[in-house]
PDB file of C-alpha atoms and ligand atoms in Angstrom:
ATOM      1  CA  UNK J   9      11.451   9.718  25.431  1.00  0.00           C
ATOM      2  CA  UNK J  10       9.981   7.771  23.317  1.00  0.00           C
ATOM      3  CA  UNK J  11       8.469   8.067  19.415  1.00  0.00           C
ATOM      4  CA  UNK J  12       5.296   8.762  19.464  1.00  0.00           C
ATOM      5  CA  UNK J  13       5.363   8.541  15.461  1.00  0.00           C
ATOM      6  CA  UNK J  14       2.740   6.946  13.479  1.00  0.00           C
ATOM      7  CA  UNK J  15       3.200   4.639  10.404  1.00  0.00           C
ATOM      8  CA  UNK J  16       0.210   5.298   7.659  1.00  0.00           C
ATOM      9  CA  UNK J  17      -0.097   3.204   4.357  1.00  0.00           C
ATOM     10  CA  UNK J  18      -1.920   3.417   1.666  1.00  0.00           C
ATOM     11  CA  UNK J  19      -3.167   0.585  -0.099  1.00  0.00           C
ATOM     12  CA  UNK J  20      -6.018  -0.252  -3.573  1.00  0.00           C
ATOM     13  CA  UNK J  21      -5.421  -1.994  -7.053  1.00  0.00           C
ATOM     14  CA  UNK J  22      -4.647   0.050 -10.061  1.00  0.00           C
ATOM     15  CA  UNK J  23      -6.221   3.293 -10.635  1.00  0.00           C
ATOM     16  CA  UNK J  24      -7.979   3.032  -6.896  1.00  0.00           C
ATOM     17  CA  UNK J  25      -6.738   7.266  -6.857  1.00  0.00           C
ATOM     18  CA  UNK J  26      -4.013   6.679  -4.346  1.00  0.00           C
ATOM     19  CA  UNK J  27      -2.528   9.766  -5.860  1.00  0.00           C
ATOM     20  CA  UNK J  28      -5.241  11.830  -5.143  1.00  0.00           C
ATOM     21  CA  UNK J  29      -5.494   9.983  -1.464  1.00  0.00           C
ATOM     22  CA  UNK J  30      -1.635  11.074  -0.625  1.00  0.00           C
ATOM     23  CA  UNK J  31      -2.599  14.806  -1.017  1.00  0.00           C
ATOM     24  CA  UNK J  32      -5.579  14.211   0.785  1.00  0.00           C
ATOM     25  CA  UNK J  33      -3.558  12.576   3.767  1.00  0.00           C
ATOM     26  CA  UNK J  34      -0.970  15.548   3.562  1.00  0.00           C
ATOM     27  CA  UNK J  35      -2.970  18.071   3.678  1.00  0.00           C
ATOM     28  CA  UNK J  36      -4.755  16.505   6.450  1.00  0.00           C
ATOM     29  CA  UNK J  37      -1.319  15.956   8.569  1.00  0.00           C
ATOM     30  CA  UNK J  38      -0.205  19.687   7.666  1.00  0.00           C
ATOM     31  CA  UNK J  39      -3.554  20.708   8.858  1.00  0.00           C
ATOM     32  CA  UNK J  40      -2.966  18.760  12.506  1.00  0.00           C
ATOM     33  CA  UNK J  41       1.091  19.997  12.517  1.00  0.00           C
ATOM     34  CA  UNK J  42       2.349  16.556  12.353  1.00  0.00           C
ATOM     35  CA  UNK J  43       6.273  16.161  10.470  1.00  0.00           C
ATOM     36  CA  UNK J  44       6.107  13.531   8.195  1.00  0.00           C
ATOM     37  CA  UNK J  45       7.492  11.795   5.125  1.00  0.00           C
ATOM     38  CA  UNK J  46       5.967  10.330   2.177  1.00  0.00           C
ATOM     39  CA  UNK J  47       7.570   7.332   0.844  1.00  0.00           C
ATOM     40  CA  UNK J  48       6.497   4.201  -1.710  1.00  0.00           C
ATOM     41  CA  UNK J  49       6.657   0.499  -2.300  1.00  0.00           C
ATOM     42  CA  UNK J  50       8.373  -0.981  -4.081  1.00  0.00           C
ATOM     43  CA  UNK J  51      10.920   1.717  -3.658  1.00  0.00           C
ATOM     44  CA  UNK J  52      10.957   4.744  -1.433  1.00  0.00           C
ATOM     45  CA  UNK J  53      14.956   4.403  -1.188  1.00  0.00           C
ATOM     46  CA  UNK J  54      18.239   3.816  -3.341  1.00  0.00           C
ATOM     47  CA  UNK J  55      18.266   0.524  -3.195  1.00  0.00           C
ATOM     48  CA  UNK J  56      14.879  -0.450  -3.544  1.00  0.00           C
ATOM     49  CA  UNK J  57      14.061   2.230  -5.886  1.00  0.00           C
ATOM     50  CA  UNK J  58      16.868  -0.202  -8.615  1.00  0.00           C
ATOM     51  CA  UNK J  59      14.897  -2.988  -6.918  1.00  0.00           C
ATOM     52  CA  UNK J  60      11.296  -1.514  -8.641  1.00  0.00           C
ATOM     53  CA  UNK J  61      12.554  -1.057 -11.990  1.00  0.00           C
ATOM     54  CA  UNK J  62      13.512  -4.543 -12.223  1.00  0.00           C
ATOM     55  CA  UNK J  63      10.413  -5.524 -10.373  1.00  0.00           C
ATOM     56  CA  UNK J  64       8.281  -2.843 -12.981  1.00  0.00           C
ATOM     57  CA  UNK J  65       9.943  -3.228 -16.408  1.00  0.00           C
ATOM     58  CA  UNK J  66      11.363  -6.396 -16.315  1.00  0.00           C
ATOM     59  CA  UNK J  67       9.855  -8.482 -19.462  1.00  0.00           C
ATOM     60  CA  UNK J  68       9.065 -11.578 -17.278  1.00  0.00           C
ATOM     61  CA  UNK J  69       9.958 -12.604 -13.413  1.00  0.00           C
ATOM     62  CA  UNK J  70       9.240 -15.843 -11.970  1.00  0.00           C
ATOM     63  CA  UNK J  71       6.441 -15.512  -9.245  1.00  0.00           C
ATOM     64  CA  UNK J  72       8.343 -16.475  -6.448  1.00  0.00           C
ATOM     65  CA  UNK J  73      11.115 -14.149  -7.972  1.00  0.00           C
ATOM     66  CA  UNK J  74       8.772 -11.592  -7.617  1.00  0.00           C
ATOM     67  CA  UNK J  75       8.369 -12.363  -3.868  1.00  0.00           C
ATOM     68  CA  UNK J  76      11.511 -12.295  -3.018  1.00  0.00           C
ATOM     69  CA  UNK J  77      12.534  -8.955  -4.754  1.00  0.00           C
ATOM     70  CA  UNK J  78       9.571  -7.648  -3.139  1.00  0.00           C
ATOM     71  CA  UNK J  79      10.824  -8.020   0.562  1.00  0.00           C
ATOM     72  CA  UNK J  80      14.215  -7.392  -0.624  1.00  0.00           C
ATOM     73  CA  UNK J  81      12.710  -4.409  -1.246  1.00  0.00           C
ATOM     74  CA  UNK J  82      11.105  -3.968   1.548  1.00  0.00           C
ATOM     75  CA  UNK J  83      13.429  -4.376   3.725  1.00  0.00           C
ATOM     76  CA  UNK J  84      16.200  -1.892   2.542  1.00  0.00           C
ATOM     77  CA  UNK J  85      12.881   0.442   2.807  1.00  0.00           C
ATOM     78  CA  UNK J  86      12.007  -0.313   6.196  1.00  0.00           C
ATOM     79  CA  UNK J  87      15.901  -0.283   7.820  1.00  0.00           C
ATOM     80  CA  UNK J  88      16.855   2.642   6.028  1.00  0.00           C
ATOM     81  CA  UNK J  89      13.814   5.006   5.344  1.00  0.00           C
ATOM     82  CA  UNK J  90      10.878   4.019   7.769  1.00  0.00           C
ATOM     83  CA  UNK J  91      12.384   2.832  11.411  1.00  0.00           C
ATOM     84  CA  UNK J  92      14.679   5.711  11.180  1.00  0.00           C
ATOM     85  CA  UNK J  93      11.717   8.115  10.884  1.00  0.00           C
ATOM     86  CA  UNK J  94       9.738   6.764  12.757  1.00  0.00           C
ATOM     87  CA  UNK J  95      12.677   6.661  15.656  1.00  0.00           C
ATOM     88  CA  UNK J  96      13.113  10.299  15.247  1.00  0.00           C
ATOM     89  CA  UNK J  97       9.716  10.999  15.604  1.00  0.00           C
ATOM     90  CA  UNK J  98       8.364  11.322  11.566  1.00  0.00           C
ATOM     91  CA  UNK J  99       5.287  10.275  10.773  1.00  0.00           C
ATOM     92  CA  UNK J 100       5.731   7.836   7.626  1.00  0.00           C
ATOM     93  CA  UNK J 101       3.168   7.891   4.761  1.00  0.00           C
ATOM     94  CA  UNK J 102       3.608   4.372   2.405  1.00  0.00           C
ATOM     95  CA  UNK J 103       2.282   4.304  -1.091  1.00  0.00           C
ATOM     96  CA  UNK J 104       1.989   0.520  -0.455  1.00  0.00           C
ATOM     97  CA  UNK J 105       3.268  -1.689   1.978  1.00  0.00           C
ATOM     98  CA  UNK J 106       3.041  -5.595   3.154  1.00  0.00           C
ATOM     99  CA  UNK J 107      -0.405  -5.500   2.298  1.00  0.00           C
ATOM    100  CA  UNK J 108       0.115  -4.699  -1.400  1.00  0.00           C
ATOM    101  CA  UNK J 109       2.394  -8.822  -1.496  1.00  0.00           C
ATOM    102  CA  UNK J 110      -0.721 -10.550   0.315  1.00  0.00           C
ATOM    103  CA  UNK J 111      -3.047  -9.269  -2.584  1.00  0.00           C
ATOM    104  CA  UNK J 112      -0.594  -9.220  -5.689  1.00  0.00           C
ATOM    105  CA  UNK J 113       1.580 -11.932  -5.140  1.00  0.00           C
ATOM    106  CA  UNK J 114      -0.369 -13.722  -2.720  1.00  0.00           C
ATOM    107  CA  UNK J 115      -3.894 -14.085  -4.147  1.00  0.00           C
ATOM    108  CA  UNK J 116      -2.593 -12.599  -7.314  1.00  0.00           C
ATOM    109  CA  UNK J 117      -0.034 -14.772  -8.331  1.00  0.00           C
ATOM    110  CA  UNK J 118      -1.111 -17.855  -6.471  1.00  0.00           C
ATOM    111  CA  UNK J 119       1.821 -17.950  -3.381  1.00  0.00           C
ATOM    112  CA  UNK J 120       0.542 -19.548  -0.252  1.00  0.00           C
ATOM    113  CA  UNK J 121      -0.705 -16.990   2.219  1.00  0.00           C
ATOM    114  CA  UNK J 122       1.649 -18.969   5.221  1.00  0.00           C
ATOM    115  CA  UNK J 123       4.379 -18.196   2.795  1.00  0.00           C
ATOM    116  CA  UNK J 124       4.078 -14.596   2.753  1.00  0.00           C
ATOM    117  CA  UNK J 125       3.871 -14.418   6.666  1.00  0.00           C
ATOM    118  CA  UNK J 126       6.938 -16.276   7.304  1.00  0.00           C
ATOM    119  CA  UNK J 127       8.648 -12.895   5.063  1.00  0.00           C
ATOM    120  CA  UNK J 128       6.267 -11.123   6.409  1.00  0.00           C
ATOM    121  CA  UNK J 129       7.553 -11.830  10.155  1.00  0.00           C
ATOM    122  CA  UNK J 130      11.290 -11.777   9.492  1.00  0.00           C
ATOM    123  CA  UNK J 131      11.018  -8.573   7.388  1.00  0.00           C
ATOM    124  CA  UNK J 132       8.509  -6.392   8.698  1.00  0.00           C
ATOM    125  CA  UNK J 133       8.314  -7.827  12.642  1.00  0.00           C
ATOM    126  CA  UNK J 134       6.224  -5.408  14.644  1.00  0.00           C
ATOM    127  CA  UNK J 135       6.704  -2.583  12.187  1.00  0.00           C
ATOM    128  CA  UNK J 136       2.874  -2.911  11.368  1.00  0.00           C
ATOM    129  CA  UNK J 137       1.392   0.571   9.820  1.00  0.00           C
ATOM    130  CA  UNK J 138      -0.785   1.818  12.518  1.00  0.00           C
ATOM    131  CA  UNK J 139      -3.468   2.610   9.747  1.00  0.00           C
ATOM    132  CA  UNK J 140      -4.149   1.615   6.713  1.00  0.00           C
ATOM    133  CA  UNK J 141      -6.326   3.114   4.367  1.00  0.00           C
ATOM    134  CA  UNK J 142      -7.338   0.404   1.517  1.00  0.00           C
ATOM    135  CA  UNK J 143      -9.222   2.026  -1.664  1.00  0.00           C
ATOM    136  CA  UNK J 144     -11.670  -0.618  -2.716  1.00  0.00           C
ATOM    137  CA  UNK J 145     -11.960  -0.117  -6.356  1.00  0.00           C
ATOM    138  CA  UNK J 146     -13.953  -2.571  -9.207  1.00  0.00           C
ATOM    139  CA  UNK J 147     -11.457  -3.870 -11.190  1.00  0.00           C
ATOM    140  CA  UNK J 148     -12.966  -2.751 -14.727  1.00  0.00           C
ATOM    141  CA  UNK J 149     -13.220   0.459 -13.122  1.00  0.00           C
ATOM    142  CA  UNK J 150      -9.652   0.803 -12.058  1.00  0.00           C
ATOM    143  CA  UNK J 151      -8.256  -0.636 -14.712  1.00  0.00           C
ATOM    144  CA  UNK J 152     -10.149   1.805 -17.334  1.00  0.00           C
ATOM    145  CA  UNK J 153      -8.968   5.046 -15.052  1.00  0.00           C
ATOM    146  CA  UNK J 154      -5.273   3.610 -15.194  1.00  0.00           C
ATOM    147  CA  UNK J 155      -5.706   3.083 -19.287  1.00  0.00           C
ATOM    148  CA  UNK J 156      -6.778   6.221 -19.563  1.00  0.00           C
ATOM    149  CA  UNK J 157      -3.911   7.725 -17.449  1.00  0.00           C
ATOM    150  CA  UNK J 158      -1.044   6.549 -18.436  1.00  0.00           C
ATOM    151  CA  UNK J 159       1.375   3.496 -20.834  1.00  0.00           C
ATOM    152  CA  UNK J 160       0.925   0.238 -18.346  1.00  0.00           C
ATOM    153  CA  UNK J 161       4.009  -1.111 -16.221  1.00  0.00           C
ATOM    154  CA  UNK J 162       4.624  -5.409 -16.304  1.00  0.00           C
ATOM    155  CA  UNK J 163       1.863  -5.597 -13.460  1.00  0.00           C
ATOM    156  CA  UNK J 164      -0.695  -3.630 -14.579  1.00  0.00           C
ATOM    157  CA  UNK J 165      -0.759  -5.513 -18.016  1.00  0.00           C
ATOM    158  CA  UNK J 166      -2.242  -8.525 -16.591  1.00  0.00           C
ATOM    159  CA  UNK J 167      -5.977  -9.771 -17.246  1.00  0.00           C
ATOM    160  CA  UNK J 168      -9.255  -8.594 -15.243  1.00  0.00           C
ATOM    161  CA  UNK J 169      -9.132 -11.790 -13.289  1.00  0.00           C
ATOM    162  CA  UNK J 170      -5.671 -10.978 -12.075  1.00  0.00           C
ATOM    163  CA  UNK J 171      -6.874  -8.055 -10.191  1.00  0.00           C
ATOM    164  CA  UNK J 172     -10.483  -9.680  -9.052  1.00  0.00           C
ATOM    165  CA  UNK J 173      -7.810 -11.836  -7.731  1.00  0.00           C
ATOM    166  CA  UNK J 174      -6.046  -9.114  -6.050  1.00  0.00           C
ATOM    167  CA  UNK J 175      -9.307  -7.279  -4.871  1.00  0.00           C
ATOM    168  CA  UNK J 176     -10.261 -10.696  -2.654  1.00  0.00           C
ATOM    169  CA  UNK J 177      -6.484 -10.727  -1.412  1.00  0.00           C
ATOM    170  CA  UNK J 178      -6.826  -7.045   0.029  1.00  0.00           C
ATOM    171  CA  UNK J 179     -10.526  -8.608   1.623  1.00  0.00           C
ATOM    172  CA  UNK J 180      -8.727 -11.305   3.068  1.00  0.00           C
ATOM    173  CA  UNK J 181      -6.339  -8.789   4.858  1.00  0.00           C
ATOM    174  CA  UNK J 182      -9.659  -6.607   5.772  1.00  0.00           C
ATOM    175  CA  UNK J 183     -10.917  -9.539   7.599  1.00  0.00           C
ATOM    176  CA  UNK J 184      -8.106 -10.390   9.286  1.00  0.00           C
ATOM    177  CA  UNK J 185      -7.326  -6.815  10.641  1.00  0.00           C
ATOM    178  CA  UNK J 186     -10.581  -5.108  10.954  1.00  0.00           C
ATOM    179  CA  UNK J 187      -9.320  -2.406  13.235  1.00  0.00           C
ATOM    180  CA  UNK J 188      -5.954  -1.369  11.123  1.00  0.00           C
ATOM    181  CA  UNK J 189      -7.553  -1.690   8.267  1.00  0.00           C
ATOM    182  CA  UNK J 190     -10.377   0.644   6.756  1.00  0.00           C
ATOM    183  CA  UNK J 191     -12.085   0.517   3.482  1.00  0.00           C
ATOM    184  CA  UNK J 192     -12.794   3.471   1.294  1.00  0.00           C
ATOM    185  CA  UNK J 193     -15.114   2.718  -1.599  1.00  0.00           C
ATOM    186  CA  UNK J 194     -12.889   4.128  -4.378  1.00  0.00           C
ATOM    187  CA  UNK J 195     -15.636   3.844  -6.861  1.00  0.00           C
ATOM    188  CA  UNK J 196     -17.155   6.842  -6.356  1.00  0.00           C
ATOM    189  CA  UNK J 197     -16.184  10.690  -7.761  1.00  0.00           C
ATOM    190  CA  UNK J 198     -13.331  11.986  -5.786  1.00  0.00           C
ATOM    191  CA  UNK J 199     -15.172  14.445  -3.927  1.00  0.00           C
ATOM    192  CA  UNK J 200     -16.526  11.929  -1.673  1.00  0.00           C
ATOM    193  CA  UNK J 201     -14.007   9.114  -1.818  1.00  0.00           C
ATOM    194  CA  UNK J 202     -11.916  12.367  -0.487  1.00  0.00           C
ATOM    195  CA  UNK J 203     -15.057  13.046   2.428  1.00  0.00           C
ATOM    196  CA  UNK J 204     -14.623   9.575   3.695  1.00  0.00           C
ATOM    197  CA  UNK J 205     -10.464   9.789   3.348  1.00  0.00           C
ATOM    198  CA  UNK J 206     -10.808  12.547   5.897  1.00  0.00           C
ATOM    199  CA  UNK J 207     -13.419  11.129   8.244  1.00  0.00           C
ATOM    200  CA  UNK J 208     -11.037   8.010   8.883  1.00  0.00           C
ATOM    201  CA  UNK J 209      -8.238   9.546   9.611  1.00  0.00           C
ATOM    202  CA  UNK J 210     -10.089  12.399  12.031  1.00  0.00           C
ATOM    203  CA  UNK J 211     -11.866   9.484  13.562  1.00  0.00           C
ATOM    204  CA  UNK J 212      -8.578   7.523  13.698  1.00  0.00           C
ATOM    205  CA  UNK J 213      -7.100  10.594  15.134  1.00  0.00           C
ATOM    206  CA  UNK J 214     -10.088  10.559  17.974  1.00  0.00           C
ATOM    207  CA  UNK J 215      -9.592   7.340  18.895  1.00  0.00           C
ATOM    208  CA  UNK J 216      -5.869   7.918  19.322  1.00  0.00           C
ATOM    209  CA  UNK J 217      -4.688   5.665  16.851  1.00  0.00           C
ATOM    210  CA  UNK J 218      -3.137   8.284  15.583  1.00  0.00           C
TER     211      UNK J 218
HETATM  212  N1  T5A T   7       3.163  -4.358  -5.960  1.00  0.00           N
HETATM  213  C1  T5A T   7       3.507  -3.469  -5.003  1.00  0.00           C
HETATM  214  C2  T5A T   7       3.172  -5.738  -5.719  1.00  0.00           C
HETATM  215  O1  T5A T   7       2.893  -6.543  -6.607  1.00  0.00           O
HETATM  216  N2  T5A T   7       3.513  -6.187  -4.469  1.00  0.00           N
HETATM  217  C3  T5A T   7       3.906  -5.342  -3.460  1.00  0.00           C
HETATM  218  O2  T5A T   7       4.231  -5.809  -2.344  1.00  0.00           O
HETATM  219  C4  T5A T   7       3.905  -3.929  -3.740  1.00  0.00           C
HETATM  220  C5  T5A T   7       4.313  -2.960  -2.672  1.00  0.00           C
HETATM  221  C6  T5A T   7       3.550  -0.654  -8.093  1.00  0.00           C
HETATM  222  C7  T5A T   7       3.140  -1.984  -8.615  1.00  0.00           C
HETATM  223  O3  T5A T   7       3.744  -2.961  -7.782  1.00  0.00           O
HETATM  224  C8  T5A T   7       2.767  -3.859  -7.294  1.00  0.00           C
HETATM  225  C9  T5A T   7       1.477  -3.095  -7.341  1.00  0.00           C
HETATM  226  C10 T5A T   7       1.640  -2.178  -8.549  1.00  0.00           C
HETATM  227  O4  T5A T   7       1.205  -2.881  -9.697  1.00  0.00           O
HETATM  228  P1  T5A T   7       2.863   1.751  -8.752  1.00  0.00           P
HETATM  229  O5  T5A T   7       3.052   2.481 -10.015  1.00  0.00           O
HETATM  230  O6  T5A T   7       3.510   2.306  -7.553  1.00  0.00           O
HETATM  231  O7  T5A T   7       3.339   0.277  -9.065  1.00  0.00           O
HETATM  232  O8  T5A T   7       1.355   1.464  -8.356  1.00  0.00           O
HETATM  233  P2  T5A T   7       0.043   1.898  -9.015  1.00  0.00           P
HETATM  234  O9  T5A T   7      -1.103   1.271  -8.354  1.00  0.00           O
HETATM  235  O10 T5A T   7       0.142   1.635 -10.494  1.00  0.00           O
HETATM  236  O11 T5A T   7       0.034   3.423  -8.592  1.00  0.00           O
HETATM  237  P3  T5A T   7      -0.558   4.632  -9.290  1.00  0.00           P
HETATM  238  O12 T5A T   7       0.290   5.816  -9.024  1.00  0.00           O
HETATM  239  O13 T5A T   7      -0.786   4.265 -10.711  1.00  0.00           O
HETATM  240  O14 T5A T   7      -1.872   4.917  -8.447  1.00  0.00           O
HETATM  241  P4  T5A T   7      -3.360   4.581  -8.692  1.00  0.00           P
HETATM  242  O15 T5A T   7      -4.067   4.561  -7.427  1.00  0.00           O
HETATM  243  O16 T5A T   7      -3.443   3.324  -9.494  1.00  0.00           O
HETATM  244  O17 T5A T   7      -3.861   5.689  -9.647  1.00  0.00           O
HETATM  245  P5  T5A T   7      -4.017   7.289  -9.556  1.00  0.00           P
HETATM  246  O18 T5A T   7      -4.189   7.795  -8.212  1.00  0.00           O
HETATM  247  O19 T5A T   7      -2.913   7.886 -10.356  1.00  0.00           O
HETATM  248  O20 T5A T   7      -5.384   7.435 -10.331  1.00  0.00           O
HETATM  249  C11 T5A T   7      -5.554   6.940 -11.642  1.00  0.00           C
HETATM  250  C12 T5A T   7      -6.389   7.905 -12.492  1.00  0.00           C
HETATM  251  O21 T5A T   7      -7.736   7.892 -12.042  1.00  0.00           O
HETATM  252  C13 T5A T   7      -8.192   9.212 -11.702  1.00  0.00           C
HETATM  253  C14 T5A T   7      -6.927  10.001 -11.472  1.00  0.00           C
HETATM  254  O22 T5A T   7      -7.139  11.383 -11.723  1.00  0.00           O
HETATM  255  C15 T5A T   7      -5.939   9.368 -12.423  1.00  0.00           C
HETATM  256  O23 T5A T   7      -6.060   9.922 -13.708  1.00  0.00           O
HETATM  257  N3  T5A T   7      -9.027   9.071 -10.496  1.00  0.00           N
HETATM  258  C16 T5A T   7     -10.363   9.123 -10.483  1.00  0.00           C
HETATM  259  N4  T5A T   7     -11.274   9.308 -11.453  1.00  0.00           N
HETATM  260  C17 T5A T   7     -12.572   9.300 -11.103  1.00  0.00           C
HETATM  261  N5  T5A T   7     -13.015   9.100  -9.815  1.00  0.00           N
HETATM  262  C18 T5A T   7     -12.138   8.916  -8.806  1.00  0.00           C
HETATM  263  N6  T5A T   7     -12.585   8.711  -7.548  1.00  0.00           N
HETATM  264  C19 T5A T   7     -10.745   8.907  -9.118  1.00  0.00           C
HETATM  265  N7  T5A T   7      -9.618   8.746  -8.385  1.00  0.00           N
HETATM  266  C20 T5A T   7      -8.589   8.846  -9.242  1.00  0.00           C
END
C-alpha cells in the first residue's frame, strides 16, 4: 500500500517562535493520532548534524560555500532521515527546510534564485513538504527576542538588512507557492500566533492536505 505520510516544515527568521510552533504542531498531531518525527535543518542526522556546526560556528564561509554545505546537508537529511519515514508511513516535522536556502542564502546572501533551483531539483526532487507553515516576523522584532534568548550563532550575527533581506526571500517563496505555503504573523503574543498555528493545520487537515 502506499504512504500516506505527510511532510510538514516549519519555516521564519530568527526568533519567529518556531520553538514554541513545534510543540504546537505536536501536540496537534498527538491530538489527531498521527506517528511522526521531528527533525531540523541544517542537521536532523549524523552527518549533517557535523555539517551544521561547521555551517553555525565556523568564523567565516564563502557564500557559495555556504550553499553547497547547505544541500550537502540536506541531502544526507532527506536520504537517510525523511524518505525513509515518510516510506514507512511517519509523518516528518522539519525545523527548516529548502525554503530556509531561498531566503538566507538566496535573497540573503545574494545567490541567484535559478541557482538554488537547479540544487533545489537534484536534491530535493518531488520531496516537497506538503505544508509549510512560515512565521512572518519583523526583523527588529525577531532579532530583539533572539538577543534576549540566547549568545548568537555566525548567522544570526549579521545586520538588520540581512534579515529584511531574508524576510522578502521567504515572500518570494509565498508568492510562488500560495497553496503550500501559509503565513502566520509571528508578531503577535503567542497565544494567538498559537490560535492561528492550529487553525492552519485543522483547515489543512479539512482540506486533506494533510
Ligand atoms: N539556515 C538554515 C540557512 O541559512 N539556510 C538553510 O537552508 C537552513 C535550513 C539555523 C540557522 O541556519 C540558517 C538559518 C539559521 O540562522 P537554528 O538555530 O536552527 O539555526 O535556527 P534559529 O532560527 O536560530 O532557531 P531558533 O531555535 O533560534 O528558533 P526561533 O524561531 O528563532 O526562536 P524561538 O522559538 O526559540 O523563540 C525565540 C524567543 O522568543 C520568544 C521565545 O520564548 C524565545 O525566548 N517568543 C516570543 N515572545 C513573544 N511573542 C511571541 N509570539 C514569541 N514567540 C517566541
Amino acid at each position: 500500500m502506499m504512504s500516506t505520510a505527510k511532510f510538514i516544515t516549519l519555516e521564519g527568521s530568527e526568533g519567529a517562535g518556531k520553538t514554541t510552533a513545534l510543540n504546537v504542531i505536536k501536540a496537534t498531531l498527538d491530538c489527531w493520532g498521527v506517528t511522526y518525527v521531528i527533525t531540523r535543518e541544517p542537521g536532523g542526522e549524523k552527518n549533517a548534524e557535523a555539517i551544521r556546526e561547521l555551517l553555525l560556528h565556523s568564523e567565516h564561509l564563502e557564500s557559495t560555500t555556504e550553499l553547497l554545505l547547505m544541500f550537502a546537508a540536506r541531502n544526507e537529511h532527506l536520504e537517510k532521515v525523511i524518505r525513509p519515514n515518510l516510506a514507512q508511513d511517519i509523518w516528518v516535522v522539519s525545523d527548516r527546510f529548502v525554503d530556509a536556502s531561498f531566503a538566507y542564502q538566496g535573497t540573503g546572501r545574494g545567490i541567484a534564485w535559478s541557482t538554488l533551483e537547479y540544487f533545489e531539483n537534484m536534491v530535493v526532487g518531488d520531496t516537497q513538504p506538503d505544508l509549510t507553515l512560515y512565521l512572518d516576523v519583523d526583523p527588529e522584532v525577531g532579532l530583539k527576542r533572539a538577543a534576549d534568548r540566547s549568545e548568537k550563532d555566525r548567522i544570526e550575527k549579521e545586520n538588520l538588512v540581512f534579515f529584511e533581506n531574508i524576510r522578502q526571500g521567504y515572500l518570494k517563496r509565498l508568492k510562488q507557492f500560495p497553496q503550500r505555503i501559509k503565513k502566520i504573523n509571528a508578531n503577535r503574543d503567542i497565544a494567538a500566533v498559537t490560535q492561528q498555528i492550529i487553525h492552519e493545520l485543522e483547515k489543512a487537515r479539512e482540506q486533506r492536505v494533510l
